[in-house]
Short mmCIF file of C-alpha atoms and ligand atoms in Angstrom, two decimals:
data_model
loop_
_atom_site.label_atom_id
_atom_site.label_comp_id
_atom_site.label_asym_id
_atom_site.label_seq_id
_atom_site.Cartn_x
_atom_site.Cartn_y
_atom_site.Cartn_z
CA MET A 1384 171.01 -52.43 31.84
CA ASN A 1385 168.83 -53.89 34.58
CA VAL A 1386 170.76 -53.71 37.89
CA PRO A 1387 169.03 -55.56 40.78
CA THR A 1388 168.20 -53.44 43.85
CA GLN A 1389 167.94 -54.42 47.52
CA ALA A 1390 165.08 -56.78 48.42
CA ALA A 1391 163.09 -55.50 51.42
CA GLY A 1392 161.77 -57.56 54.29
CA VAL A 1393 163.24 -60.98 53.44
CA PRO A 1394 163.76 -63.11 56.58
CA VAL A 1395 167.47 -63.81 57.03
CA GLY A 1396 169.36 -65.99 59.50
CA ILE A 1397 171.15 -69.26 60.22
CA ASP A 1398 170.19 -71.95 57.72
CA ASP A 1399 172.52 -74.83 58.68
CA ILE A 1400 175.15 -75.28 61.41
CA SER A 1401 177.88 -77.77 62.27
CA PHE A 1402 180.93 -78.14 64.51
CA ALA A 1403 184.37 -79.73 64.88
CA THR A 1404 186.88 -79.87 67.70
CA GLY A 1405 190.36 -81.16 68.54
CA SER A 1406 190.96 -84.93 68.40
CA TYR A 1407 192.11 -85.08 72.04
CA ARG A 1408 190.59 -84.18 75.37
CA VAL A 1409 191.80 -83.62 78.88
CA ASP A 1410 189.60 -84.29 81.90
CA LEU A 1411 190.08 -81.40 84.30
CA ALA A 1412 190.04 -83.81 87.25
CA ASP A 1413 193.33 -85.19 85.81
CA ILE A 1414 195.13 -81.83 85.90
CA ALA A 1415 193.65 -80.59 89.20
CA PRO A 1416 196.35 -82.20 91.46
CA ARG A 1417 199.18 -80.47 89.51
CA LEU A 1418 197.34 -77.15 89.84
CA GLY A 1419 196.69 -77.74 93.56
CA ALA A 1420 192.91 -77.60 93.13
CA GLU A 1421 189.97 -79.82 94.00
CA PRO A 1422 188.23 -81.12 90.84
CA ALA A 1423 185.06 -79.50 92.28
CA LYS A 1424 186.62 -76.09 91.69
CA TYR A 1425 186.54 -76.78 87.95
CA HIS A 1426 183.33 -78.82 87.80
CA LYS A 1427 181.25 -76.55 90.04
CA GLY A 1428 183.27 -73.33 90.39
CA LEU A 1429 183.99 -72.87 86.67
CA GLY A 1430 181.38 -75.24 85.22
CA GLN A 1431 183.97 -77.17 83.18
CA GLU A 1432 184.47 -80.95 82.96
CA GLN A 1433 186.90 -81.36 80.07
CA MET A 1434 188.78 -79.38 77.45
CA SER A 1435 189.50 -80.29 73.84
CA VAL A 1436 193.14 -80.31 72.78
CA VAL A 1437 194.40 -80.26 69.20
CA ALA A 1438 197.00 -82.68 67.83
CA PRO A 1439 200.19 -81.15 66.38
CA ASP A 1440 198.73 -81.59 62.88
CA GLU A 1441 195.51 -79.76 63.73
CA ASP A 1442 195.00 -75.99 63.86
CA PRO A 1443 192.23 -73.41 63.33
CA VAL A 1444 192.23 -74.20 59.58
CA THR A 1445 191.80 -77.98 59.92
CA MET A 1446 189.05 -77.55 62.53
CA ALA A 1447 187.31 -74.92 60.40
CA ALA A 1448 187.37 -77.12 57.30
CA ALA A 1449 186.08 -80.09 59.33
CA ALA A 1450 183.25 -77.96 60.75
CA ALA A 1451 182.24 -76.56 57.35
CA ALA A 1452 182.59 -79.74 55.25
CA PRO A 1453 179.19 -81.20 56.34
CA LEU A 1454 177.47 -77.93 55.37
CA ILE A 1455 178.87 -78.18 51.84
CA GLU A 1456 178.09 -81.93 51.66
CA ARG A 1457 174.50 -81.27 52.73
CA GLY A 1458 173.78 -78.00 50.93
CA GLY A 1459 176.34 -77.73 48.11
CA ALA A 1460 178.24 -74.54 47.35
CA GLU A 1461 175.65 -72.91 45.11
CA GLY A 1462 174.98 -69.29 46.07
CA ILE A 1463 178.01 -69.09 48.40
CA ARG A 1464 179.90 -65.98 47.29
CA THR A 1465 181.41 -65.05 50.67
CA LEU A 1466 183.42 -66.97 53.30
CA LEU A 1467 183.94 -65.11 56.58
CA PHE A 1468 186.53 -66.68 58.89
CA ALA A 1469 186.36 -65.46 62.49
CA THR A 1470 189.37 -66.26 64.66
CA GLU A 1471 191.81 -64.86 67.18
CA THR A 1472 194.23 -67.74 66.63
CA GLY A 1473 195.66 -66.22 63.46
CA ILE A 1474 198.18 -68.39 61.62
CA ASP A 1475 199.47 -65.62 59.35
CA GLN A 1476 199.71 -61.84 59.67
CA SER A 1477 198.57 -61.32 56.10
CA LYS A 1478 196.82 -64.23 54.42
CA SER A 1479 193.33 -65.11 55.63
CA ALA A 1480 193.06 -68.58 57.19
CA GLY A 1481 189.80 -68.77 55.23
CA VAL A 1482 191.68 -69.06 51.94
CA TYR A 1483 193.19 -72.39 53.05
CA VAL A 1484 189.71 -73.57 54.06
CA HIS A 1485 188.30 -72.44 50.72
CA ALA A 1486 190.85 -74.68 48.96
CA LEU A 1487 190.36 -77.66 51.31
CA LEU A 1488 186.60 -77.53 50.72
CA GLY A 1489 186.99 -77.14 46.94
CA LEU A 1490 184.79 -74.04 46.85
CA PRO A 1491 184.36 -72.21 43.53
CA ASP A 1492 186.75 -69.32 42.86
CA THR A 1493 183.86 -66.82 42.66
CA VAL A 1494 184.00 -66.35 46.45
CA ARG A 1495 185.29 -63.41 48.53
CA THR A 1496 187.20 -64.72 51.55
CA VAL A 1497 188.28 -62.68 54.56
CA GLU A 1498 189.38 -63.17 58.18
CA LEU A 1499 187.85 -61.12 61.01
CA LYS A 1500 189.39 -60.45 64.42
CA GLN A 1501 188.14 -58.95 67.68
CA ALA A 1502 188.88 -61.54 70.37
CA CYS A 1503 185.87 -63.83 70.94
CA TYR A 1504 183.39 -61.42 69.29
CA SER A 1505 184.17 -61.54 65.56
CA ALA A 1506 181.87 -64.44 64.57
CA THR A 1507 178.94 -62.27 65.57
CA ALA A 1508 180.25 -59.42 63.40
CA ALA A 1509 180.50 -62.04 60.64
CA LEU A 1510 176.88 -63.07 61.23
CA GLN A 1511 175.74 -59.44 60.89
CA PHE A 1512 177.88 -58.78 57.80
CA ALA A 1513 176.55 -61.99 56.27
CA ALA A 1514 172.94 -61.03 57.05
CA ALA A 1515 173.45 -57.65 55.34
CA LEU A 1516 174.86 -59.31 52.21
CA VAL A 1517 171.96 -61.76 52.06
CA ALA A 1518 169.40 -58.99 52.65
CA ARG A 1519 170.89 -57.21 49.63
CA ASN A 1520 170.73 -60.31 47.46
CA PRO A 1521 168.59 -63.14 48.89
CA ALA A 1522 169.93 -65.56 46.26
CA GLU A 1523 173.32 -65.49 48.02
CA ARG A 1524 174.41 -67.58 50.99
CA VAL A 1525 177.36 -66.74 53.22
CA LEU A 1526 179.58 -69.33 54.89
CA VAL A 1527 180.65 -68.17 58.36
CA ILE A 1528 183.29 -70.15 60.28
CA ALA A 1529 184.47 -69.44 63.82
CA SER A 1530 187.55 -71.45 64.79
CA ASP A 1531 189.93 -71.04 67.71
CA ILE A 1532 192.36 -72.69 70.08
CA ALA A 1533 192.37 -71.20 73.60
CA ARG A 1534 195.86 -71.42 75.11
CA TYR A 1535 197.08 -69.87 78.33
CA ASP A 1536 200.33 -70.34 80.20
CA LEU A 1537 200.70 -73.83 81.67
CA ASP A 1538 200.34 -73.87 85.46
CA SER A 1539 198.42 -70.58 85.41
CA ALA A 1540 194.91 -70.02 86.87
CA ALA A 1541 193.57 -69.74 83.32
CA GLU A 1542 194.93 -73.14 82.19
CA PRO A 1543 191.70 -75.06 83.02
CA THR A 1544 189.75 -72.61 80.83
CA GLN A 1545 191.55 -73.63 77.64
CA GLY A 1546 189.81 -75.50 74.81
CA ALA A 1547 189.52 -75.79 71.03
CA GLY A 1548 186.69 -75.87 68.54
CA ALA A 1549 185.07 -74.55 65.39
CA VAL A 1550 181.47 -73.83 64.48
CA ALA A 1551 180.44 -73.25 60.87
CA PHE A 1552 177.07 -71.96 59.73
CA THR A 1553 175.45 -70.73 56.56
CA VAL A 1554 173.47 -67.49 56.53
CA ALA A 1555 170.63 -67.42 54.02
CA ALA A 1556 167.24 -65.96 53.17
CA ASN A 1557 164.27 -67.92 54.58
CA PRO A 1558 166.61 -69.74 57.01
CA ARG A 1559 165.66 -73.16 58.35
CA ILE A 1560 167.04 -72.75 61.91
CA LEU A 1561 167.13 -69.18 63.30
CA ARG A 1562 165.45 -66.12 61.79
CA LEU A 1563 167.18 -62.95 63.00
CA ASP A 1564 165.19 -60.06 64.50
CA ALA A 1565 166.02 -56.65 63.04
CA ALA A 1566 167.03 -55.15 66.41
CA ASN A 1567 170.58 -55.54 67.68
CA GLY A 1568 172.71 -53.70 70.23
CA VAL A 1569 176.46 -53.09 70.19
CA HIS A 1570 179.11 -51.79 72.57
CA THR A 1571 182.83 -50.97 72.36
CA SER A 1572 185.19 -49.76 75.10
CA ASP A 1573 188.98 -49.94 75.47
CA VAL A 1574 189.80 -52.44 78.27
CA MET A 1575 192.98 -54.54 78.72
CA ASP A 1576 191.31 -57.65 80.11
CA PHE A 1577 192.67 -60.21 77.64
CA TRP A 1578 195.10 -59.91 74.74
CA ARG A 1579 197.73 -61.85 72.82
CA PRO A 1580 200.69 -59.90 71.46
CA ASN A 1581 202.03 -61.07 68.08
CA TYR A 1582 205.07 -62.71 69.69
CA ARG A 1583 203.03 -64.96 72.02
CA THR A 1584 201.33 -68.34 71.42
CA GLN A 1585 199.42 -68.10 74.69
CA ALA A 1586 196.99 -65.32 75.57
CA LEU A 1587 197.41 -63.02 78.57
CA VAL A 1588 194.36 -62.47 80.74
CA GLU A 1589 193.28 -60.41 83.74
CA GLY A 1590 190.56 -62.90 84.67
CA LYS A 1591 188.72 -60.91 87.33
CA LEU A 1592 188.82 -57.68 85.29
CA SER A 1593 187.48 -59.64 82.34
CA ILE A 1594 184.41 -60.83 84.23
CA GLY A 1595 183.43 -57.23 85.13
CA ALA A 1596 184.22 -55.91 81.63
CA TYR A 1597 182.04 -58.69 80.14
CA ILE A 1598 179.03 -57.74 82.29
CA ASP A 1599 179.38 -53.99 81.63
CA ALA A 1600 179.80 -54.47 77.89
CA VAL A 1601 176.84 -56.85 77.57
CA ALA A 1602 174.68 -54.48 79.66
CA GLY A 1603 175.70 -51.65 77.29
CA ALA A 1604 174.87 -53.74 74.24
CA PHE A 1605 171.51 -54.74 75.72
CA ALA A 1606 170.61 -51.07 76.43
CA ASP A 1607 171.41 -50.26 72.79
CA TYR A 1608 169.33 -53.27 71.64
CA ARG A 1609 166.35 -52.02 73.67
CA GLU A 1610 166.68 -48.50 72.27
CA ARG A 1611 166.47 -50.00 68.80
CA GLY A 1612 163.18 -51.76 69.52
CA GLY A 1613 164.52 -55.02 70.95
CA ALA A 1614 162.51 -57.27 73.28
CA ALA A 1615 162.52 -56.82 77.07
CA PHE A 1616 164.86 -59.17 78.99
CA ASP A 1617 161.93 -61.22 80.30
CA GLU A 1618 160.43 -61.57 76.80
CA ILE A 1619 163.42 -63.64 75.68
CA ASP A 1620 163.09 -67.42 76.08
CA TRP A 1621 166.74 -68.57 75.82
CA PHE A 1622 170.09 -66.84 76.31
CA CYS A 1623 173.20 -68.07 74.48
CA TYR A 1624 176.07 -66.27 76.19
CA HIS A 1625 179.73 -66.32 75.27
CA GLN A 1626 181.21 -68.92 77.64
CA PRO A 1627 184.93 -68.54 78.45
CA PHE A 1628 183.92 -71.09 81.13
CA THR A 1629 180.28 -72.07 81.42
CA LYS A 1630 179.78 -70.64 84.90
CA MET A 1631 180.33 -67.22 83.30
CA ALA A 1632 177.00 -67.57 81.48
CA SER A 1633 174.92 -68.13 84.63
CA LYS A 1634 176.95 -65.46 86.48
CA ALA A 1635 176.18 -63.00 83.66
CA HIS A 1636 172.53 -63.99 83.58
CA LEU A 1637 172.15 -63.48 87.32
CA MET A 1638 173.99 -60.15 87.33
CA LEU A 1639 172.16 -58.78 84.28
CA SER A 1640 168.74 -59.87 85.60
CA GLU A 1641 169.52 -58.06 88.87
CA ARG A 1642 170.62 -54.94 86.96
CA PHE A 1643 167.34 -54.95 85.04
CA GLY A 1644 165.31 -55.33 88.24
CA LEU A 1645 164.15 -58.90 87.58
CA ASP A 1646 163.55 -61.48 90.26
CA MET A 1647 166.39 -64.00 89.83
CA ASP A 1648 168.54 -66.19 92.04
CA LYS A 1649 171.65 -68.27 91.38
CA ALA A 1650 169.84 -71.62 91.08
CA ARG A 1651 167.22 -70.26 88.66
CA ALA A 1652 169.90 -68.54 86.53
CA GLU A 1653 171.81 -71.85 86.32
CA GLU A 1654 168.63 -73.70 85.35
CA ILE A 1655 167.82 -71.22 82.54
CA ILE A 1656 171.35 -71.34 81.15
CA ALA A 1657 171.93 -75.11 81.54
CA PRO A 1658 170.71 -76.22 78.07
CA THR A 1659 173.25 -73.88 76.44
CA THR A 1660 176.31 -75.14 78.32
CA GLY A 1661 176.52 -78.88 77.50
CA TYR A 1662 179.03 -78.66 74.65
CA ASN A 1663 181.20 -75.94 76.18
CA ARG A 1664 181.47 -77.90 79.46
CA ARG A 1665 183.22 -80.63 77.46
CA ILE A 1666 185.07 -78.58 74.83
CA GLY A 1667 186.29 -75.65 76.94
CA ASN A 1668 186.72 -72.16 75.59
CA SER A 1669 186.68 -71.95 71.81
CA TYR A 1670 186.76 -68.13 71.77
CA THR A 1671 184.87 -67.01 68.61
CA ALA A 1672 182.96 -70.29 68.39
CA SER A 1673 181.87 -70.40 72.05
CA THR A 1674 178.57 -68.49 71.74
CA TYR A 1675 177.60 -70.67 68.77
CA PHE A 1676 178.46 -73.88 70.64
CA GLY A 1677 175.96 -72.47 73.17
CA LEU A 1678 173.32 -72.16 70.45
CA LEU A 1679 174.11 -75.66 69.14
CA SER A 1680 173.87 -77.14 72.61
CA LEU A 1681 170.44 -75.56 73.06
CA LEU A 1682 169.24 -76.80 69.65
CA ASP A 1683 170.56 -80.34 70.17
CA THR A 1684 169.44 -80.89 73.74
CA ARG A 1685 166.24 -78.93 74.35
CA PRO A 1686 163.14 -80.10 72.45
CA ASP A 1687 160.22 -78.00 71.17
CA LEU A 1688 162.04 -74.77 70.49
CA ALA A 1689 160.04 -73.71 67.42
CA GLY A 1690 158.92 -70.10 67.78
CA ALA A 1691 161.15 -69.46 70.81
CA ARG A 1692 163.05 -66.16 70.94
CA VAL A 1693 166.76 -66.77 71.49
CA ALA A 1694 169.39 -64.17 72.38
CA ILE A 1695 172.92 -64.42 70.98
CA ILE A 1696 175.16 -62.61 73.46
CA SER A 1697 178.65 -62.09 72.19
CA TYR A 1698 181.63 -60.67 74.08
CA GLY A 1699 185.16 -60.19 72.82
CA SER A 1700 187.72 -58.92 75.30
CA GLY A 1701 189.35 -55.66 74.59
CA CYS A 1702 186.33 -55.13 74.33
CA VAL A 1703 183.28 -55.40 72.04
CA ALA A 1704 179.88 -56.88 72.83
CA GLU A 1705 176.72 -57.46 70.82
CA PHE A 1706 173.23 -58.47 71.87
CA LEU A 1707 170.89 -59.77 69.18
CA THR A 1708 167.87 -62.02 69.02
CA GLY A 1709 166.15 -64.34 66.60
CA ARG A 1710 163.27 -66.81 66.48
CA ILE A 1711 163.68 -70.56 66.05
CA VAL A 1712 162.03 -71.58 62.79
CA GLU A 1713 159.20 -74.15 62.60
CA GLY A 1714 160.64 -77.50 61.43
CA TYR A 1715 164.20 -76.69 62.65
CA GLU A 1716 164.46 -80.26 64.01
CA GLU A 1717 165.05 -81.51 60.46
CA MET A 1718 168.33 -79.57 60.46
CA LEU A 1719 169.77 -81.09 63.67
CA HIS A 1720 172.63 -83.61 63.89
CA ALA A 1721 172.83 -84.24 67.63
CA GLU A 1722 173.96 -87.88 67.30
CA GLU A 1723 176.84 -86.93 65.01
CA HIS A 1724 177.86 -84.16 67.43
CA GLU A 1725 177.83 -86.59 70.35
CA ARG A 1726 179.94 -89.05 68.34
CA ILE A 1727 182.57 -86.37 67.65
CA LEU A 1728 182.86 -85.55 71.36
CA ALA A 1729 182.79 -89.16 72.54
CA GLU A 1730 185.52 -90.24 70.10
CA ARG A 1731 188.10 -87.71 71.30
CA ILE A 1732 191.13 -89.50 72.73
CA ARG A 1733 191.75 -88.90 76.42
CA LEU A 1734 195.19 -87.56 77.37
CA GLY A 1735 196.56 -87.90 80.89
CA ASP A 1736 198.21 -84.88 82.49
CA ALA A 1737 201.80 -85.88 81.66
CA ASP A 1738 201.12 -86.51 77.96
CA TYR A 1739 199.04 -83.36 77.61
CA TYR A 1740 201.66 -81.26 79.42
CA ALA A 1741 204.45 -82.55 77.18
CA MET A 1742 202.40 -81.93 74.03
CA GLN A 1743 201.47 -78.36 75.06
CA THR A 1744 205.06 -77.57 76.05
CA ARG A 1745 206.26 -78.63 72.63
CA VAL A 1746 203.57 -76.51 70.89
CA ILE A 1747 204.55 -73.46 72.91
CA GLU A 1748 208.28 -73.98 72.21
CA ASP A 1749 207.46 -74.34 68.51
CA GLN A 1750 205.30 -71.18 68.59
CA GLY A 1751 202.40 -73.26 67.28
CA ASN A 1752 204.12 -73.70 63.92
CA HIS A 1753 204.94 -77.41 64.10
CA SER A 1754 207.58 -76.78 61.51
CA ASN A 1755 208.73 -80.37 61.77
CA ILE A 1756 205.79 -82.68 62.13
CA GLY A 1757 208.00 -85.70 62.41
CA GLU A 1758 207.39 -89.30 63.34
CA GLY A 1759 206.42 -90.03 66.91
CA LEU A 1760 204.08 -87.08 67.31
CA ARG A 1761 200.43 -87.72 67.93
CA ARG A 1762 198.15 -87.22 64.94
CA GLY A 1763 194.61 -85.94 64.73
CA THR A 1764 191.73 -88.11 63.59
CA GLY A 1765 189.69 -85.46 61.73
CA PRO A 1766 189.29 -85.22 57.94
CA PHE A 1767 191.98 -82.53 57.41
CA SER A 1768 195.61 -82.36 58.41
CA PHE A 1769 198.27 -79.65 58.70
CA THR A 1770 201.43 -81.25 57.33
CA GLY A 1771 203.91 -78.60 58.43
CA VAL A 1772 205.74 -75.53 57.15
CA GLU A 1773 207.93 -75.81 54.05
CA GLY A 1774 209.74 -72.72 52.78
CA ASP A 1775 207.69 -70.63 55.25
CA LYS A 1776 204.47 -71.91 53.63
CA ARG A 1777 201.84 -73.81 55.59
CA ARG A 1778 200.65 -77.03 53.96
CA TYR A 1779 197.36 -78.84 54.46
CA VAL A 1780 195.81 -81.99 53.05
CA ARG A 1781 192.48 -83.77 53.21
CA ARG A 1782 193.53 -86.78 55.29
CA ALA A 1783 192.22 -89.34 52.81
CA ASP A 1784 194.33 -87.72 50.02
N1 COA B 2545 184.44 -76.31 95.00
C1 COA B 2545 183.54 -75.55 94.34
N2 COA B 2545 183.82 -74.28 93.88
C2 COA B 2545 185.06 -73.81 94.10
C3 COA B 2545 186.04 -74.57 94.78
C4 COA B 2545 185.70 -75.88 95.21
N3 COA B 2545 186.58 -76.69 95.84
N4 COA B 2545 187.17 -73.83 94.84
C5 COA B 2545 186.91 -72.64 94.23
N5 COA B 2545 185.63 -72.64 93.79
C6 COA B 2545 184.93 -71.56 93.04
C7 COA B 2545 185.22 -70.17 93.57
O1 COA B 2545 184.40 -69.87 94.66
C8 COA B 2545 184.89 -69.34 92.33
O2 COA B 2545 183.49 -69.21 92.19
P1 COA B 2545 182.79 -67.76 92.12
O3 COA B 2545 183.46 -67.03 90.99
O4 COA B 2545 181.37 -68.08 91.82
O5 COA B 2545 183.04 -67.13 93.45
C9 COA B 2545 185.35 -70.22 91.17
O6 COA B 2545 185.47 -71.55 91.70
C10 COA B 2545 186.68 -69.81 90.59
O7 COA B 2545 187.59 -69.70 91.65
P2 COA B 2545 188.69 -68.55 91.67
O8 COA B 2545 189.54 -68.74 92.85
O9 COA B 2545 188.04 -67.23 91.44
O10 COA B 2545 189.47 -68.98 90.34
P3 COA B 2545 190.87 -68.60 89.78
O11 COA B 2545 191.55 -67.50 90.50
O12 COA B 2545 191.59 -69.88 89.65
O13 COA B 2545 190.49 -68.00 88.31
C11 COA B 2545 189.38 -67.52 86.27
C12 COA B 2545 189.33 -68.34 87.57
C13 COA B 2545 188.11 -67.85 85.47
C14 COA B 2545 189.41 -66.02 86.57
C15 COA B 2545 190.64 -67.94 85.44
O14 COA B 2545 190.55 -69.30 85.14
C16 COA B 2545 190.80 -67.14 84.15
O15 COA B 2545 191.30 -66.02 84.16
N6 COA B 2545 190.37 -67.72 83.00
C17 COA B 2545 190.34 -67.02 81.72
C18 COA B 2545 189.03 -66.30 81.59
C19 COA B 2545 188.93 -65.68 80.23
O16 COA B 2545 189.21 -66.33 79.26
N7 COA B 2545 188.53 -64.41 80.14
C20 COA B 2545 188.56 -63.73 78.86
C21 COA B 2545 187.43 -63.99 77.98
S1 COA B 2545 185.86 -63.44 78.58
#
C-alpha cells in the first residue's frame, strides 16, 4: 500500500479571511456620562470609539457562521477536513461550538471539528495547528474561526473595553494572502490577570496587572522567536498586536521597542500601529479574533503590502503569548473585501445607553442563555440566528430558513 509521507518546504499560510460582528453598536461617548468619564478618556486614553453588541439571538456560533460563510461561498468546502473553533465564550462545557457552525454551513461530514481555549490566544494556536496539518498534506485546507463576546461587569472600569466579533480564515498551501515564516516564539506563565469562572457570564480582570503580564509574555515569546531564527524587531514591517483596547498595541510597541534598545517614541509607535487598529477601534475587544481584526484592518486600509513582513502577536491572559511572522503574498489585493467589511460595520444599529444597559442586564440575568427569546426582544440582522434553548438544547437557524 502506498501511504503518502510529509511534503517538505511547501509554503503555508492564510489563504482567505473574512469577519462578522454583532448587529448593534454603542458609541462610547454615549456611555461616558454614566461612567463619570470624559469621552476623550475612551477615544484617546483607550483608543476606542465604539463597541459592537450582540442581539439576544446572536452568540459566538452565529457570528462564527456569518464570518465563515463567505469563505465557503468563495472557495467551496473541497479539501476542508478540519474546523478549529477558537473561543473563550464557550456555550457548552462539552460540545464544541464548531459543530453547530459545521451544520449551519452545510460542511461535509468528513471534517474533524474541535474547540480551543486559552483566553484571547487560542486562534493563534489554531493557526499553528492548521499550518502543521497542511504541511503534512498540502491538498488539505483548514477552516479556523475565532469568535467571542467580551463582557465585563456593567459600571466597571472594564465596561468600555467590551466588544464582539468573529474572524474566519482558511489555512492552505501556496496561500494567497500571508505566507508564514518557519520561526515562531511561544511563552507560558501562570498569572491571574483575567479569567471567567464557569458560573460567570462576565469576565473578571485585573486591568493593570494584565498590561504588565502582556508585555512580559510578548517579550518572552519574541526572545524565543529570535532564538529560533526569527527576524530582528526592526526587520519587521508591520505589527498586528492583540488589542484588548487599541491603545494597548501602541503601548506594547513602545515598551517592547525600548526593551530591545530601539529608538522609539509614543507618537511614532502610534503611527506604526495605526493601520492595524481601525476595525478594533469600532468593534471593541473580540478576544480571540482581535489580533486577526488587526491583520484585516492592515490589509484593508494600507495599500502596497506585497512582500512586507508582518508580525502576528498574540496574547491570552492567564497567560500564553506567541510571536510569529509571515510575508504578504504578491497579488493579495485580489483577496480583499474592504467595501463589504465597511458595509457590515456601517449597518450596525446604534443603541443609546439606556437601551444597551437594559439589554446587557437581561443577558447577564439570563446567564447568556436567552432561554426564552420571546417577542419584544431586539433581533440581529446577520444571516444566522440563535432561536433559544429547548430541552437544554441550543437551536440555530439560517435566518432565511
Ligand atoms: N483624556 C485623555 N486620556 C485620558 C483621559 C482624558 N480625559 N482620562 C484618562 N485618560 C487616559 C489615562 O491617562 C490612561 O492612559 P495611559 O494608560 O496611557 O496612562 C488611559 O486613559 C486609561 O485610564 P485609566 O485611568 O488607567 O483607566 P481605567 O482605570 O478606567 O482602566 C483599563 C483602563 C484598560 C485597565 C480597563 O478598562 C480594563 O481593565 N479593561 C480590560 C482590559 C483587558 O481586557 N485585559 C485583558 C486582556 S489583555
